PDB file of C-alpha atoms in Angstrom:
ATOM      1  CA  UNK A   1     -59.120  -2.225 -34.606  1.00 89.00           C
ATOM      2  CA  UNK A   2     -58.792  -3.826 -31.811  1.00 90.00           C
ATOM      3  CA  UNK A   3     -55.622  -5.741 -31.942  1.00 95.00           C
ATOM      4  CA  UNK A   4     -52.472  -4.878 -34.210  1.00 96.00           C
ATOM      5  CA  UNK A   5     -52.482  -8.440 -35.449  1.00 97.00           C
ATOM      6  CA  UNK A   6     -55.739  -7.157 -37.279  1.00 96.00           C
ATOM      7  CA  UNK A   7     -54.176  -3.558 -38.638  1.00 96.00           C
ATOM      8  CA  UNK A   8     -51.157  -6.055 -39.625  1.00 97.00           C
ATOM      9  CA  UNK A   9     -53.793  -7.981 -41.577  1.00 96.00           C
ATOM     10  CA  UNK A  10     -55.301  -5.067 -43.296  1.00 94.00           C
ATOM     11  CA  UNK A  11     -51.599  -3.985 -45.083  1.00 94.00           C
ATOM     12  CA  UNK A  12     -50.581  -6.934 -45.605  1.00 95.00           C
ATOM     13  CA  UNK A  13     -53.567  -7.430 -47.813  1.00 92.00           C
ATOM     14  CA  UNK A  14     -52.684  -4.272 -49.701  1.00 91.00           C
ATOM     15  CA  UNK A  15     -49.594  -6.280 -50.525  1.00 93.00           C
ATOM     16  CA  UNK A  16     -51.675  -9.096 -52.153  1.00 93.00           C
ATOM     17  CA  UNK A  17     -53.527  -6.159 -54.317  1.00 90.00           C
ATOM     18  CA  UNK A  18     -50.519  -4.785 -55.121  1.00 92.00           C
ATOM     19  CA  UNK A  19     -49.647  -8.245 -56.967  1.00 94.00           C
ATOM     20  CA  UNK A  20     -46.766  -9.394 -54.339  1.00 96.00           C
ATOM     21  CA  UNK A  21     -44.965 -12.396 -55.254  1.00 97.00           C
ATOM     22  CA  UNK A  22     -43.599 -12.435 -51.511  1.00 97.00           C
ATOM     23  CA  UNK A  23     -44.791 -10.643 -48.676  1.00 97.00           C
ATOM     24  CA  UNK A  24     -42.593 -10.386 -45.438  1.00 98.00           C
ATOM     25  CA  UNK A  25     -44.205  -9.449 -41.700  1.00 98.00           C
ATOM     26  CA  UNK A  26     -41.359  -8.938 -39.600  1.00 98.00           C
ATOM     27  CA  UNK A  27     -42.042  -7.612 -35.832  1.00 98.00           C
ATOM     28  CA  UNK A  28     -39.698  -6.737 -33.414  1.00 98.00           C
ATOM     29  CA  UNK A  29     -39.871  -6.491 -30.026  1.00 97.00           C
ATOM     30  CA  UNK A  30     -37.555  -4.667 -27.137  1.00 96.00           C
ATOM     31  CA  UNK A  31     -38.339  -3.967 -23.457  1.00 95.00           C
ATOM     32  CA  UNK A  32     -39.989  -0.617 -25.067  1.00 96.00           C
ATOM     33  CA  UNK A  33     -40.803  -1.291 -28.284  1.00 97.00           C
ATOM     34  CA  UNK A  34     -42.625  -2.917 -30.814  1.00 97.00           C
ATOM     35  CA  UNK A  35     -41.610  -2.524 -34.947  1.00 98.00           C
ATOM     36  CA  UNK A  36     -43.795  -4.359 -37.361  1.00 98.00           C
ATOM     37  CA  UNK A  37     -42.383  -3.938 -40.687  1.00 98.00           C
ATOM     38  CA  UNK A  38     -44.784  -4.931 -43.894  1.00 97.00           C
ATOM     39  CA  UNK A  39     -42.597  -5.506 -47.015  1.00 97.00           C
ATOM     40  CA  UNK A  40     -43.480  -6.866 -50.557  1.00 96.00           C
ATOM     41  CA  UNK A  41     -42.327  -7.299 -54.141  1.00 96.00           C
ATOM     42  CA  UNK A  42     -45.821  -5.888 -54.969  1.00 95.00           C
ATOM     43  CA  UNK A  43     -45.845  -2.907 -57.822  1.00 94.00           C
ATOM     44  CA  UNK A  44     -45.460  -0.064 -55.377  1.00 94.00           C
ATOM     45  CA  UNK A  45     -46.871   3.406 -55.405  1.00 91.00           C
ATOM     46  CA  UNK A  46     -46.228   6.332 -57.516  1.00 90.00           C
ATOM     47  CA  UNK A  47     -45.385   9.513 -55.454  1.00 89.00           C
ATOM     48  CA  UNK A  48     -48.583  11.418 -55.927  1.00 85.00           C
ATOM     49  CA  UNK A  49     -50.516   8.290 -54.129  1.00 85.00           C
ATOM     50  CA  UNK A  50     -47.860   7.848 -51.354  1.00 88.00           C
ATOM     51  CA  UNK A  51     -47.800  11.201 -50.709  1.00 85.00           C
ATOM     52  CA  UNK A  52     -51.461  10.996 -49.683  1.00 82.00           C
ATOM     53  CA  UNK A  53     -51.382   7.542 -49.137  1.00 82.00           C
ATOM     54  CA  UNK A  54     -52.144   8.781 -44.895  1.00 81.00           C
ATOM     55  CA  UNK A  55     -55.026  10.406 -45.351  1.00 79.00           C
ATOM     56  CA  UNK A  56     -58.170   8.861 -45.318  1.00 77.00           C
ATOM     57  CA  UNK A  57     -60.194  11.537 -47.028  1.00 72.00           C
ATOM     58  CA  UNK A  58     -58.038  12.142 -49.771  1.00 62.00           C
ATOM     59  CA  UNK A  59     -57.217   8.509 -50.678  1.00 55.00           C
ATOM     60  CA  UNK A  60     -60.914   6.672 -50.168  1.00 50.00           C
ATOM     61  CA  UNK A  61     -61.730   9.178 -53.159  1.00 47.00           C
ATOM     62  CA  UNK A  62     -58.883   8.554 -55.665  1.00 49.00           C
ATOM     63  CA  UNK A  63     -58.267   4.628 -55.357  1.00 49.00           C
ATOM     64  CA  UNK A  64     -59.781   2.152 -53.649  1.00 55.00           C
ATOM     65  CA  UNK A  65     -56.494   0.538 -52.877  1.00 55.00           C
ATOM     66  CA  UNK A  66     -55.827   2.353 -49.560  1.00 55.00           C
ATOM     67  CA  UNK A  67     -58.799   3.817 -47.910  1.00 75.00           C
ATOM     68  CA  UNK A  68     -58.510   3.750 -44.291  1.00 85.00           C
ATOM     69  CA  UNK A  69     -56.308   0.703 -43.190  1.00 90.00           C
ATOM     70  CA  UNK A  70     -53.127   3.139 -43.150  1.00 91.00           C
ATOM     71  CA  UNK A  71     -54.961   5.570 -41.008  1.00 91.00           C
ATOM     72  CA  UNK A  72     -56.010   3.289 -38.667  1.00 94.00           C
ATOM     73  CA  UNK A  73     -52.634   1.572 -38.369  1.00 95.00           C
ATOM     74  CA  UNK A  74     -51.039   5.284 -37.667  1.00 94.00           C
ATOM     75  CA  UNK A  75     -53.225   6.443 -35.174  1.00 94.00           C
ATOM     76  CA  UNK A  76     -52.569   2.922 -33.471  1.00 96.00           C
ATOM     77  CA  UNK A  77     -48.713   3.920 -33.705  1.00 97.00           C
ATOM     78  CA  UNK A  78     -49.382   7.424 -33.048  1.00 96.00           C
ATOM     79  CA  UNK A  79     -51.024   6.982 -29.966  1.00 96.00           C
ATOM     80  CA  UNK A  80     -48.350   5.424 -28.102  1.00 97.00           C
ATOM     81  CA  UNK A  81     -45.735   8.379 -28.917  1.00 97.00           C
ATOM     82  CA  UNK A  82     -44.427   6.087 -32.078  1.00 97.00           C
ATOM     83  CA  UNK A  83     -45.034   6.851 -35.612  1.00 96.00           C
ATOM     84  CA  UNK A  84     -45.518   5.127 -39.586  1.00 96.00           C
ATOM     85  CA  UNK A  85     -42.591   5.101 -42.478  1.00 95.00           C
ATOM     86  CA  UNK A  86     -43.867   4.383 -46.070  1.00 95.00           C
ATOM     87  CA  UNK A  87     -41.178   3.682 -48.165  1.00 94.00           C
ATOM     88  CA  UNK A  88     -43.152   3.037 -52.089  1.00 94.00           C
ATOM     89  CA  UNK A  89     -40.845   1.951 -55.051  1.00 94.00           C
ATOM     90  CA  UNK A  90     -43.302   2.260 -58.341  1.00 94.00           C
ATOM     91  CA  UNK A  91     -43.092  -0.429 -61.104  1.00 94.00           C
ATOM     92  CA  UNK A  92     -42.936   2.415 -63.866  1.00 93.00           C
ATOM     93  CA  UNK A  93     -39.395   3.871 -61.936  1.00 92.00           C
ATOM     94  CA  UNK A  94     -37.673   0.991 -60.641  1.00 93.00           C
ATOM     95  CA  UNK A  95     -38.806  -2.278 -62.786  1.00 93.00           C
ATOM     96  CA  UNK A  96     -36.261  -4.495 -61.107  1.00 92.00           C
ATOM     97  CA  UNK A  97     -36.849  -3.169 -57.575  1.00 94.00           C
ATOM     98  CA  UNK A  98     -40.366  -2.306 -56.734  1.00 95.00           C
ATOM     99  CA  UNK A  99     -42.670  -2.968 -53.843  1.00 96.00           C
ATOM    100  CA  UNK A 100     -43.867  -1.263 -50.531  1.00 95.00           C
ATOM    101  CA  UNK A 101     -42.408  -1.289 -47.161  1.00 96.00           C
ATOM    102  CA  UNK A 102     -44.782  -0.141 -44.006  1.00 97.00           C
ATOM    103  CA  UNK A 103     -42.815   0.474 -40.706  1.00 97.00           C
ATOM    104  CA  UNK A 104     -44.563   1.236 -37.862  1.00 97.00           C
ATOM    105  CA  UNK A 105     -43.061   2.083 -34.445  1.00 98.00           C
ATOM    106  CA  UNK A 106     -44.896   1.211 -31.134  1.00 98.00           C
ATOM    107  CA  UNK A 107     -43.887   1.972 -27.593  1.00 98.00           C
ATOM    108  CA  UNK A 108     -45.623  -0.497 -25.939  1.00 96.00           C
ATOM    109  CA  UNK A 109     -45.958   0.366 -22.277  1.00 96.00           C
ATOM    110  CA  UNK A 110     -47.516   3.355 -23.233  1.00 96.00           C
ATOM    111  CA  UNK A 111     -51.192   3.409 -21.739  1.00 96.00           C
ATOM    112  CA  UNK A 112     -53.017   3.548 -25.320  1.00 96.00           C
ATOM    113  CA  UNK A 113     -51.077   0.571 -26.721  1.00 96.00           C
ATOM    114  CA  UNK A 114     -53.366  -1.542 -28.703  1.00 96.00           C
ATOM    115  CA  UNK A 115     -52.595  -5.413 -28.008  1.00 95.00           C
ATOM    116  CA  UNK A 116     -50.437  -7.557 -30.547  1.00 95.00           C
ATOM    117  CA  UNK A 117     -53.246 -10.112 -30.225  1.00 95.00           C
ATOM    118  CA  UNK A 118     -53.138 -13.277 -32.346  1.00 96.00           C
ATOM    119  CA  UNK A 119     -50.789 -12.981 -34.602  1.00 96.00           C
ATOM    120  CA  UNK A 120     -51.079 -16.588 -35.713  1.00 96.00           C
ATOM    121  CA  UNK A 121     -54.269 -16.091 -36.525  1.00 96.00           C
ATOM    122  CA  UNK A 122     -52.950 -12.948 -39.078  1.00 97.00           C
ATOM    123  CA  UNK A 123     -50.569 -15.094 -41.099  1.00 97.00           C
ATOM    124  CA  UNK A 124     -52.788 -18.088 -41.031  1.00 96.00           C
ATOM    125  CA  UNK A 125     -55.975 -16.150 -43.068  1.00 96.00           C
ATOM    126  CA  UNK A 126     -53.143 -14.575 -45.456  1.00 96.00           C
ATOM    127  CA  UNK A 127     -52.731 -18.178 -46.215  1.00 96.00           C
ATOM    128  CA  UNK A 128     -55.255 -19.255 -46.562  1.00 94.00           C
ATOM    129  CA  UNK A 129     -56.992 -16.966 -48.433  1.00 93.00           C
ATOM    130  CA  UNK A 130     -53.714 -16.334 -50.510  1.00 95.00           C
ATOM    131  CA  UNK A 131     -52.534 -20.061 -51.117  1.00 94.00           C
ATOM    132  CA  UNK A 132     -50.548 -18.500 -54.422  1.00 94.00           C
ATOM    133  CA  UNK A 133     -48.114 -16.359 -53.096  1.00 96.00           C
ATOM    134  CA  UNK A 134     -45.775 -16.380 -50.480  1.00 98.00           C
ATOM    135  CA  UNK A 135     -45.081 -14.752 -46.870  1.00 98.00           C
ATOM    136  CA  UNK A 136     -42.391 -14.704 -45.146  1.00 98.00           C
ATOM    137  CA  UNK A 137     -43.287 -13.830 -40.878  1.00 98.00           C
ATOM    138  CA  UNK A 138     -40.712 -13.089 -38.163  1.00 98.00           C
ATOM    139  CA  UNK A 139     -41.713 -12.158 -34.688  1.00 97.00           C
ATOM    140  CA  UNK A 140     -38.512 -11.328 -32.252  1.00 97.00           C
ATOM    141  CA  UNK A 141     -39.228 -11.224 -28.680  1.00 95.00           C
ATOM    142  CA  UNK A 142     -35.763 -11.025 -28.030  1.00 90.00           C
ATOM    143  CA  UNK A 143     -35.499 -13.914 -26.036  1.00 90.00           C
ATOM    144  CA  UNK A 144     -37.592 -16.209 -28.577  1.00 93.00           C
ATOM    145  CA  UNK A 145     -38.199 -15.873 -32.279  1.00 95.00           C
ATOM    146  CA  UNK A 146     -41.136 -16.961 -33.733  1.00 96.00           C
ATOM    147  CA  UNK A 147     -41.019 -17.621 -37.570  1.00 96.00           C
ATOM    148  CA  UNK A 148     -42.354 -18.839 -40.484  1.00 97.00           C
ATOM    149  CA  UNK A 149     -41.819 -19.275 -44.213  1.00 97.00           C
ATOM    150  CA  UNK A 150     -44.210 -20.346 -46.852  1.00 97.00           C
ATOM    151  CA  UNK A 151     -41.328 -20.910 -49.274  1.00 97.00           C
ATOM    152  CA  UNK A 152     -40.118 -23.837 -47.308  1.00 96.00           C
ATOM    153  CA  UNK A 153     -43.411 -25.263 -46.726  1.00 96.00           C
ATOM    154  CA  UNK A 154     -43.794 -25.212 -50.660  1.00 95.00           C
ATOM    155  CA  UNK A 155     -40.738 -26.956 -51.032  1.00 95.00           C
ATOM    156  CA  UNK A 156     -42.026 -29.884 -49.294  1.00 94.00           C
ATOM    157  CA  UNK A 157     -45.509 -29.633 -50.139  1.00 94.00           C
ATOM    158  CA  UNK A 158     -45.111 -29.844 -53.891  1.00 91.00           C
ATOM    159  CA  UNK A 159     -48.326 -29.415 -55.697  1.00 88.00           C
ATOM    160  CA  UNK A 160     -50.383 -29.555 -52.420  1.00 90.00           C
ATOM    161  CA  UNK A 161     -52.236 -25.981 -51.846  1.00 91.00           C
ATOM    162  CA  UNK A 162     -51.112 -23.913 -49.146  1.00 94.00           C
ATOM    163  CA  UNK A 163     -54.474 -23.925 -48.102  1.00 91.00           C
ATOM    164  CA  UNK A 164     -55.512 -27.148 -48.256  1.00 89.00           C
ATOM    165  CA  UNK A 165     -57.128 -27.952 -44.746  1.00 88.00           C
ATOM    166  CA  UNK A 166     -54.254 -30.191 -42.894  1.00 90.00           C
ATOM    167  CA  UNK A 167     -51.756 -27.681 -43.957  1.00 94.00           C
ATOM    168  CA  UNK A 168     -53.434 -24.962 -42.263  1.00 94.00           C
ATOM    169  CA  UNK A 169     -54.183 -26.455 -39.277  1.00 92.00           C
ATOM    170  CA  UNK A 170     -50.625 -27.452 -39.561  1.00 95.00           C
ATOM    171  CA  UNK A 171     -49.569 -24.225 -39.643  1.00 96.00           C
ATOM    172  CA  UNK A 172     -51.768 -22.971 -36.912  1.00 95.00           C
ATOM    173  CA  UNK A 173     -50.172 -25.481 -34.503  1.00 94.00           C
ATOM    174  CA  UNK A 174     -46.944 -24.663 -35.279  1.00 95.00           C
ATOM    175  CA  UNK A 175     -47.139 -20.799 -34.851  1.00 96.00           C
ATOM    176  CA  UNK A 176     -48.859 -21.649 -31.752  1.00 94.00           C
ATOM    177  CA  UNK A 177     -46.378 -24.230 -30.628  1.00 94.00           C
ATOM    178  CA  UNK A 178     -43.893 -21.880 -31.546  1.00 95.00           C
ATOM    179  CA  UNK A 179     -45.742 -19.347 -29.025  1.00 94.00           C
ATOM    180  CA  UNK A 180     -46.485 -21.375 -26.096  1.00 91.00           C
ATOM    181  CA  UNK A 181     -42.536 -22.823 -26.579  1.00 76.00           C
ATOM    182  CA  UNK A 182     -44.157 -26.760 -26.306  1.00 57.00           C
ATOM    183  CA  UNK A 183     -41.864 -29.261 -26.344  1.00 46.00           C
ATOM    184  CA  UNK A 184     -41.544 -31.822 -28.693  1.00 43.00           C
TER     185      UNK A 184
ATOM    186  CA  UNK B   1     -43.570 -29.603 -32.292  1.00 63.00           C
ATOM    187  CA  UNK B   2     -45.020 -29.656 -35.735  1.00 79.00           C
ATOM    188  CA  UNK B   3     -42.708 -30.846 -37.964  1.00 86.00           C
ATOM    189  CA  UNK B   4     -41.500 -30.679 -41.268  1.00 88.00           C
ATOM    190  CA  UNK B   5     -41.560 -34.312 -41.670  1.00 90.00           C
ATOM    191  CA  UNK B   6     -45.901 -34.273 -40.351  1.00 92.00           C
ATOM    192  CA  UNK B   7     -46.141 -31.677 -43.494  1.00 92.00           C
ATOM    193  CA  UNK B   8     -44.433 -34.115 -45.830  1.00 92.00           C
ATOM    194  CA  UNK B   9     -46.776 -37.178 -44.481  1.00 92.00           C
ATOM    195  CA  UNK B  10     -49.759 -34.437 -45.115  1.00 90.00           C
ATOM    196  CA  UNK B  11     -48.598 -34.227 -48.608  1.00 91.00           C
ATOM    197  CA  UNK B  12     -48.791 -37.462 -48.993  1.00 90.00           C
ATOM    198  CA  UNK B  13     -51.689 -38.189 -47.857  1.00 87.00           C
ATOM    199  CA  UNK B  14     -53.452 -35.379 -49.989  1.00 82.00           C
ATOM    200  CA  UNK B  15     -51.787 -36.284 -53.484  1.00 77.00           C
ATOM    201  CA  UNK B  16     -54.517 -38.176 -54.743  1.00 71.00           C
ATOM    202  CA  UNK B  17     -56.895 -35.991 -53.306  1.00 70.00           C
ATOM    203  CA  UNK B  18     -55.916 -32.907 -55.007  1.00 57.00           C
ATOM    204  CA  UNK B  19     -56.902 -33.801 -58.159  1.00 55.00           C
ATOM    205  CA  UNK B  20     -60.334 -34.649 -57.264  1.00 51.00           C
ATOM    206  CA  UNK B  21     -60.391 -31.153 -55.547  1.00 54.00           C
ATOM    207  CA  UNK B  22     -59.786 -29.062 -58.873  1.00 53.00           C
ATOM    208  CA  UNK B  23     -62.281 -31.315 -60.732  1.00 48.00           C
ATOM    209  CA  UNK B  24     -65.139 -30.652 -58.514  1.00 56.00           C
ATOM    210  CA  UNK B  25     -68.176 -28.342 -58.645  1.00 63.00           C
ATOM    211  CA  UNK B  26     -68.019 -26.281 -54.913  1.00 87.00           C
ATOM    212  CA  UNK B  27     -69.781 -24.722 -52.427  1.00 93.00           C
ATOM    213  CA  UNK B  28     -67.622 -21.095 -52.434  1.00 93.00           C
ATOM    214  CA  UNK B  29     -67.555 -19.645 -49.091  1.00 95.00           C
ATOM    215  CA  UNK B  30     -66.097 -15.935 -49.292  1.00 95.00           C
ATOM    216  CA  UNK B  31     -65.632 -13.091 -46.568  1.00 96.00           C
ATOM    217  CA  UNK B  32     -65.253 -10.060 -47.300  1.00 94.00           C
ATOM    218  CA  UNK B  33     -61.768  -8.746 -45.720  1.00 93.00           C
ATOM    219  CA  UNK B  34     -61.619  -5.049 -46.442  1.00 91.00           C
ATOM    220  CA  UNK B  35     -60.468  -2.630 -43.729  1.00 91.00           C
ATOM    221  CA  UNK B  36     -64.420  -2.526 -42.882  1.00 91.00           C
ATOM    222  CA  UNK B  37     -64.716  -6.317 -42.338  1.00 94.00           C
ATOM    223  CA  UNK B  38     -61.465  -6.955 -40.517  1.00 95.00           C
ATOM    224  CA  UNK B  39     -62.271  -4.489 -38.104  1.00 94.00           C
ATOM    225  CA  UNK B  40     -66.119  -5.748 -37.593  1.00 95.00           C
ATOM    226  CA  UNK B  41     -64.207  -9.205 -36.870  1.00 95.00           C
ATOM    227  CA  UNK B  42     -64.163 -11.285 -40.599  1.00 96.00           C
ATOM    228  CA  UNK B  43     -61.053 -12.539 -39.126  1.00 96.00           C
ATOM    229  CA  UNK B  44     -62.506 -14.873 -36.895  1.00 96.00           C
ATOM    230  CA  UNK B  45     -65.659 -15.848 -39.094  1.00 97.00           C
ATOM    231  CA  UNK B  46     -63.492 -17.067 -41.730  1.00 96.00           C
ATOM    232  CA  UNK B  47     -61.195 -18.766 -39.477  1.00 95.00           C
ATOM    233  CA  UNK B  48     -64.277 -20.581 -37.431  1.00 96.00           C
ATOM    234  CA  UNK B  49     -65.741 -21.357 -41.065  1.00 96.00           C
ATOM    235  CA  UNK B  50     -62.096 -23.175 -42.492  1.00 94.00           C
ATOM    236  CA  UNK B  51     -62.342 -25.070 -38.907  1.00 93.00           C
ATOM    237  CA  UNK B  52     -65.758 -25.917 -38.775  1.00 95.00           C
ATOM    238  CA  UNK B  53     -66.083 -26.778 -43.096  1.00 94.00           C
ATOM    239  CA  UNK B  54     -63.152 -29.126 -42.112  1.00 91.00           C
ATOM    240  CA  UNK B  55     -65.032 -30.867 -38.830  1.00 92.00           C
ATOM    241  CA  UNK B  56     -67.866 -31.717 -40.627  1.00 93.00           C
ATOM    242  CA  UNK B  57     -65.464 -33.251 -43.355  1.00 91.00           C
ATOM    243  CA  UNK B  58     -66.493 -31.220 -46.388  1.00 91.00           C
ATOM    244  CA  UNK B  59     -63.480 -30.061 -47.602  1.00 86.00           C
ATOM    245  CA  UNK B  60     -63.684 -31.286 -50.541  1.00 83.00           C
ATOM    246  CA  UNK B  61     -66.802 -29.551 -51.009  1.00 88.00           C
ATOM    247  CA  UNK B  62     -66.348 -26.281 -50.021  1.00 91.00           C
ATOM    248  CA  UNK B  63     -63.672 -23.728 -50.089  1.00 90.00           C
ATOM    249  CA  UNK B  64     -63.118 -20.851 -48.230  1.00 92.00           C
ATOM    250  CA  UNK B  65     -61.799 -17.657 -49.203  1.00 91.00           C
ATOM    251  CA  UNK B  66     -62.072 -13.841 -49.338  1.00 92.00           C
ATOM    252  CA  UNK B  67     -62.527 -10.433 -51.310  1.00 90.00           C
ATOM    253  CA  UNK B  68     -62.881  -7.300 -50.705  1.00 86.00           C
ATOM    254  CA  UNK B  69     -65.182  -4.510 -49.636  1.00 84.00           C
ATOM    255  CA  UNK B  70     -68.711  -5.725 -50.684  1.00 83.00           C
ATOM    256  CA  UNK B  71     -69.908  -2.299 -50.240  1.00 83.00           C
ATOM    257  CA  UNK B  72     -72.406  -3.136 -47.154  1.00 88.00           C
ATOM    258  CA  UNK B  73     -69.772  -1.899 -44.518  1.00 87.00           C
ATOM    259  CA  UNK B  74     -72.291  -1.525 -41.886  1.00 90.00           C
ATOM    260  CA  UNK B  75     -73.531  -5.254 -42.197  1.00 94.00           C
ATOM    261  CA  UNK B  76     -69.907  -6.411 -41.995  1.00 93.00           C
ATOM    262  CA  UNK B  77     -68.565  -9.394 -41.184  1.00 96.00           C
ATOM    263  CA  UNK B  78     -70.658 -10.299 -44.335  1.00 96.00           C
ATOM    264  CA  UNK B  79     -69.914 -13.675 -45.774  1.00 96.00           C
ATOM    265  CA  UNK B  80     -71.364 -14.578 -49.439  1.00 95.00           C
ATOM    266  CA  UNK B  81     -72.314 -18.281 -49.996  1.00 96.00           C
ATOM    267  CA  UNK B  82     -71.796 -19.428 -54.118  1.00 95.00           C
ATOM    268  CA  UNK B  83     -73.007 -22.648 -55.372  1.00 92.00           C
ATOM    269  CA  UNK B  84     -73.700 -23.540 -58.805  1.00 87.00           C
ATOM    270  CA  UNK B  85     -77.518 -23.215 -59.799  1.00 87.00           C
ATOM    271  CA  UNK B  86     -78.281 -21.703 -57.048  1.00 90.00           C
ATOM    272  CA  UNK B  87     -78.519 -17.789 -56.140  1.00 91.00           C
ATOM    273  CA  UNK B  88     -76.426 -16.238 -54.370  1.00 93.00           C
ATOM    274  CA  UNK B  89     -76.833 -16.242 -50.066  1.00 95.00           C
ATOM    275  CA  UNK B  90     -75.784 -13.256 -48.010  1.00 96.00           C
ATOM    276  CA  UNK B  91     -74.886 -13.390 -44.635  1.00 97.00           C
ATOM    277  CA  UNK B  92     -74.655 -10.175 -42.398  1.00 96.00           C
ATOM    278  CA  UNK B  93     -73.461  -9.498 -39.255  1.00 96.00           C
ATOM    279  CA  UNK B  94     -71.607 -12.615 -38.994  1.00 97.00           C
ATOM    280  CA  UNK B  95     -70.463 -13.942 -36.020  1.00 97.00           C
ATOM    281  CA  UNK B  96     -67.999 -17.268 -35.310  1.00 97.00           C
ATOM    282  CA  UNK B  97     -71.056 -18.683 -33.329  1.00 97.00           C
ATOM    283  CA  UNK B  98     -73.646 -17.893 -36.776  1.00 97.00           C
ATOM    284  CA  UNK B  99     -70.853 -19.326 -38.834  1.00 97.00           C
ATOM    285  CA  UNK B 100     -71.042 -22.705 -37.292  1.00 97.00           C
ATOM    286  CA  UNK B 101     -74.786 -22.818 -37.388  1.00 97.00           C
ATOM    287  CA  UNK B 102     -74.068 -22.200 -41.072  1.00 97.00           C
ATOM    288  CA  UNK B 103     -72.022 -24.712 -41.922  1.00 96.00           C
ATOM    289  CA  UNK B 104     -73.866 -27.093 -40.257  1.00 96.00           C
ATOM    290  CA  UNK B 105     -77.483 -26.122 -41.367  1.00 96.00           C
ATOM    291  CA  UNK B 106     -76.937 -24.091 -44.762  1.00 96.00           C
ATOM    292  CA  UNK B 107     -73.754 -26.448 -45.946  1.00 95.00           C
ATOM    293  CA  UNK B 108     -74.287 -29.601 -44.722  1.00 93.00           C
ATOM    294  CA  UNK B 109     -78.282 -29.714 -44.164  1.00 93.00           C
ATOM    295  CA  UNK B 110     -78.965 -27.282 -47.529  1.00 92.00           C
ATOM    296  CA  UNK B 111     -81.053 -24.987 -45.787  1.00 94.00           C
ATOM    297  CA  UNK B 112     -80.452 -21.063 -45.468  1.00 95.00           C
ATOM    298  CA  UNK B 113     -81.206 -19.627 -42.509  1.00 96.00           C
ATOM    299  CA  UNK B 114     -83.260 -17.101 -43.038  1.00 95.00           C
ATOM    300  CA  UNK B 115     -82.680 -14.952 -39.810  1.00 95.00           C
ATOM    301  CA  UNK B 116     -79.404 -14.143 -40.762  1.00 96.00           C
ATOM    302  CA  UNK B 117     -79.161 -12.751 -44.370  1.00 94.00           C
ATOM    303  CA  UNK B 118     -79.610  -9.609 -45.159  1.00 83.00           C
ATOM    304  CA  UNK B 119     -83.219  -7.890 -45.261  1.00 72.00           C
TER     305      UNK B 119
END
């Protein structure tokens, strides 16, 4: 992969398989570091997959669920010094409480840092290509946060689709505005 | 800054226009965005395509969307084109710059381009 914004892409599409209502991408930045987090109210894993939910061999063979996005996403961590934290609640255990969290740690001046890339180009495909559920993004550069909620658009969208061309491109702008910090 | 009063004029504006939307026999335009086609670059394809379907005002025409591994990983990006009556079109190797030439020749004009589907 050659940005994270793509690895980000990849799990947060095993949230949509997982049946999330609500997905949340929340990245944080220091002068050091970068944490993306990948949460969602999706069914979760039971312990036998999650415990070989990181390796590629392994998990291509018993579900197609996982396959190699998680390995790719840790050996992005993993080769800056940082590292990956599953955290799996399964439906059949914890019926009120279940979903997947991802955490993965970056130290970002390392030399083998893959970029961030376009993030805004990550959430808007989830949307668009997932106009029924919703996500919830934060990006914290410390001194700026970028974010966005799909909940909120909903609420003033109505029926209108997510996905529905103006709103996208609507969307698209504002990450991007968000970004570049344009005035109004 | 884009604001939430632009999204409520957008909803507005596209009230009537849903309906027509859900009624309507479309083109399907769907990437595949497994780990394989996100790291081949599906991202941008099906951005460029959502951009380009919406330039050449056929949104209400054709829709956009994704699955997952079609199980040609080496051809990825690989974009499948669905239209009623007609079969199937497969696109490999995609590109943003052969998505545009799609939309404008295969979508608009009706004609597949033969060079880029799959052989």
């Amino acid at each position: 992969m050659k940005e994270l914004s793509l690895n980000i892409l990849d799990i947060a599409e095993n949230s949509v398989r997982a049946g999330a209502n609500l997905t949340k991408i929340i990245i944080d930045e220091t002068d050091d570091t970068i944490t993306v987090a990948i949460s969602d109210d999706g069914c979760g894993m039971t312990e036998e997959i999650l415990r070989n939910v990181t390796d590629p061999f392994c998990t291509t063979r018993t579900t197609r669920k996982v396959g190699l996005g998680i390995p790719l996403l840790k050996l992005a961590a993993e080769q800056t010094g940082g590292r990956v934290d599953i955290v799996s609640r399964h439906e059949s255990q914890y019926p009120d409480s279940h979903g997947t969290t991802t955490t993965a740690l970056f130290y970002k001046n390392h030399i083998d840092m893959t970029p961030l890339g376009d993030i805004a180009a990550t959430v808007v495909t989830l949307i668009q290509c997932n106009p029924h559920i919703d996500f919830l993004f934060t990006h914290n550069m410390g001194d700026k946060v970028v974010s966005l909620d799909t909940r909120e658009l909903r609420e003033v969208l109505g029926d209108v689709p997510l996905n529905t061309v103006d709103v996208i491109m609507w969307i698209k702008d504002n990450l991007n505005e968000q970004y570049n910090g344009r005035a109004e | 800054m884009k604001s939430l009063a632009e999204l409520a004029a957008i909803r507005d504006k596209m009230k009537d226009k849903v309906v027509i939307r859900e009624g309507s026999q479309g083109i399907r335009v769907v990437v595949g965005m497994a780990t394989c086609g996100i790291a081949a670059g599906a991202r941008p394809v099906l951005n460029t395509f959502v951009e380009e379907v919406a330039k050449a005002d056929l949104s209400d025409k054709v829709s956009v969307t994704q699955t997952g591994c079609i199980g040609i990983c080496q051809y990825e990006p690989v974009v499948e084109i669905y239209e009623d009556g007609k079969d199937k079109v497969t696109y490999v190797k995609m590109t943003p710059e052969k998505a545009v030439e799609i939309v404008e020749k295969h979508l608009k004009g009706g004609k597949v381009i033969a060079d880029y589907i799959i052989k």
